[in-house]
Amino acid sequence: MSAVLDELAAGGVRLAIPLLLASSGELLSERAGVLNLSVEGMMLTGAFAGAAGALASGSAGVGVLTALAAGLLFAALQALLSVVLRADQIVTGITANALALGATTYGSRLVFGDASADSVPGFDPIPVPGLHRIPVLGPALFEQTALGYAAFAVAAALALGFSRRTGWGLAVDAIGEDATTADRCGLPVRAVRFAAVLLTGAVSGLAGAQLALSEVHAFSDNITGGIGHLAVVAVIAGRWLAWPTILACLFFGVAQSLQFAAPALGLHVSAPLLTTLPYVVALLAVSGLVGRSRAPSGLTVPFLRGS
Amino acid sequence: MPPPPLPPSAPAPSSAPRAALPRLAPLLGHPVSVGLLAVVLAGTAGLGLVLGAGTTPATAWNALAEGMFGSPYAIGSSLNSAAVLALIATGFTAAHRAGLVNVGGEGQLCAGGLAAAAVGLALPAGVPAVLGVPLVLVAGFAAGAAWAGIAARLRTRRGTSEVITTLLLNFIGVGLVSVAVHEEALLRQPVTSSETLPQSAPLPEGARLPLIGGIESPATAIVVIAALAAVITGVVLRRTAVGLRLRSVGHSPAASARLGLPVARLETGGLAFAGGAAGVAGAGLVAMAPSVLAEHFSSGYGFSGLVVGLLARGSLTAVAAVSLLFGFLTNGGINLQLAAGVPASSVQIVQSLLVLFVAAAMFATTRNRSTS
């Protein structure tokens, strides 16, 4: 029984880490008024670039850097479209996902060939001495790879650094609520939105690297398989607040890992039902059945001075 | 790189190139030239991808053309795809007139397909087509409208943004189809061996959409339905009081309410119609070959239809044109892989680039309109 619990917790956290990373960026982006639907594509691009970089250089560390660079580049192009040229955020987001899926699928034939990339250098778990022996929590939290620990640190730093008690956090919220007023107060609306999209690209790229380099040491077509969408949904389920979003990520991770643990627990749960559960939770959260919930008023509204 | 901050008195970024090219500017901003430029750019990228895959451009072009117009089969299946996209985009346009952005086509399509399969399979085997087909389509419309109705209700009662709720309902709809086709107690066909696919049993003959293009073409009645829906919606939106009321709500819900318009009812109606149209598209997908409900039968049509709707920007003529373009391109792309060995992903790349270029270029035309 306890082995199953261990597995459930460890699996849950493992699945939650990429979500945590990506949604901490997406949260900022949405608070600043940019509904970034392309987290999935950013993550996929990061995973591909990470695996390709690690394969080419023989070093997982270089892979992380290439993943980061690819995520940033992807985000810069998207921000150019949606922030500077004011193209529709929903169109650019959905289309950018399709572009990333097509481009990485095409690219993996060229880079990894047919033999699929299952020999990419990756990260190995580093157990924290002592702490990893704590039952249930130990294997879940303290047996991560270096990248996994970095993910915790990045998510915590973003949650604290941009909380509503910091000047930066307030500026981001002001821009997402009413860009015109924020602009009149002297806040650099477009620069902040551009930066928020870039940040989302960077952390989503890292999340992709975590998938490809920490978990499987390989790249396969569509390796993200919807995790990026789940990161967007975690922000909604977390009602655009940092700590509830983190909790939502953990909950989504555990719900997914229940798919694999359920047979051992003797439960018959329909796997598609568990996959759908996070979206139902998010819908309940956003519909105001669980506490008050309000999206930033300026979400998806492009900003143009004088309009 | 962050964009350079504009000084407070900076003129709109548009005025500089327009002053330099006073006569060319309107021409460059025209939707047709924007579209042509996007096609040329995306086509160039496609050429590169074809060469990268080691195929000659001529072979690739022949395969693409063959897959689009080469046979009655190719034309028929392209028309079917275009019709599905057009239905979703038509609904999107109607809801958008009322100021609502329906991101939920995929979920509504799934709800419609689910209901169509449930009704179709409940019909007796010998049901006549005059009874079976309308029943299946009405079930699809009702389910799609109800699915969108959830989002409409949350918006009118609780003020929750329909962008968020319809987005979430997409994933839930896709999930429900998965659940239904995996459980024998629901819609899964009887499991006889380990190789039984997770999909429903085939619909009875009388519940399938009739073919309209002879036996060689798979084009079904969905093409006629989509064309009718687009024409009727276009007339209603432009020429009737309902269309005017929807537009008024879209411009200003507050002002419309003061004029005595039932704002919540109009918004709900617009979104429910969008859901219903997507539901009919889903029912159509289930009721044409292979006439089963399978996991991922929606295959992204809902999202593509949304993109078509957003690109068409309220014009139903544009909805028809873009749907046809997408429908034919997608089918040509499948043949590109089969006949010329170019990965189907390259068509996905070209299509996405095309959309991104058009979306990026649109700001030029929007700006002209808003400043005039």
Coordinates of C-alpha atoms in Angstrom, one line a residue, chain A residues 22 26 29 36-49 67 70-79 93 96-97 100-101 104 196-209 224 228:
Chain A
A22 CA 5.1 26.6 -17.6
E26 CA 1.6 31.7 -18.2
S29 CA 1.4 36.6 -19.0
N36 CA -1.0 32.8 -24.3
L37 CA -2.5 29.7 -25.8
S38 CA 0.8 28.5 -27.3
V39 CA 2.4 27.1 -24.2
E40 CA 2.0 23.7 -25.7
G41 CA 4.0 24.8 -28.8
M42 CA 6.7 26.6 -26.7
M43 CA 7.1 23.5 -24.6
L44 CA 7.3 21.2 -27.6
T45 CA 9.9 23.5 -29.2
G46 CA 11.9 23.5 -26.0
A47 CA 11.8 19.7 -25.8
F48 CA 12.9 19.4 -29.4
A49 CA 15.7 22.0 -29.1
A67 CA 15.8 24.7 -25.0
A70 CA 14.4 28.1 -28.6
G71 CA 11.6 29.0 -26.1
L72 CA 12.7 32.6 -26.1
L73 CA 12.9 32.8 -29.9
F74 CA 9.5 31.3 -30.3
A75 CA 8.1 33.7 -27.7
A76 CA 9.8 36.7 -29.4
L77 CA 8.1 35.9 -32.7
Q78 CA 4.8 35.4 -31.1
A79 CA 5.0 38.6 -29.1
G93 CA -1.7 31.0 -30.1
A96 CA 1.7 28.7 -33.2
N97 CA 0.9 25.3 -31.6
A100 CA 5.5 23.9 -33.5
L101 CA 4.0 20.5 -33.9
T104 CA 9.3 19.6 -34.6
A196 CA 5.8 38.5 -20.0
V197 CA 5.4 36.5 -23.3
L198 CA 9.2 36.1 -23.4
L199 CA 9.3 34.8 -19.8
T200 CA 6.5 32.3 -20.6
G201 CA 8.6 31.2 -23.6
A202 CA 11.7 30.8 -21.4
V203 CA 10.0 28.8 -18.7
S204 CA 8.0 26.7 -21.1
G205 CA 11.2 25.9 -23.0
L206 CA 12.7 24.7 -19.7
A207 CA 9.6 22.7 -19.0
G208 CA 10.1 21.0 -22.4
A209 CA 13.7 20.3 -21.5
T224 CA 4.1 17.1 -24.8
G228 CA 1.0 22.7 -22.3

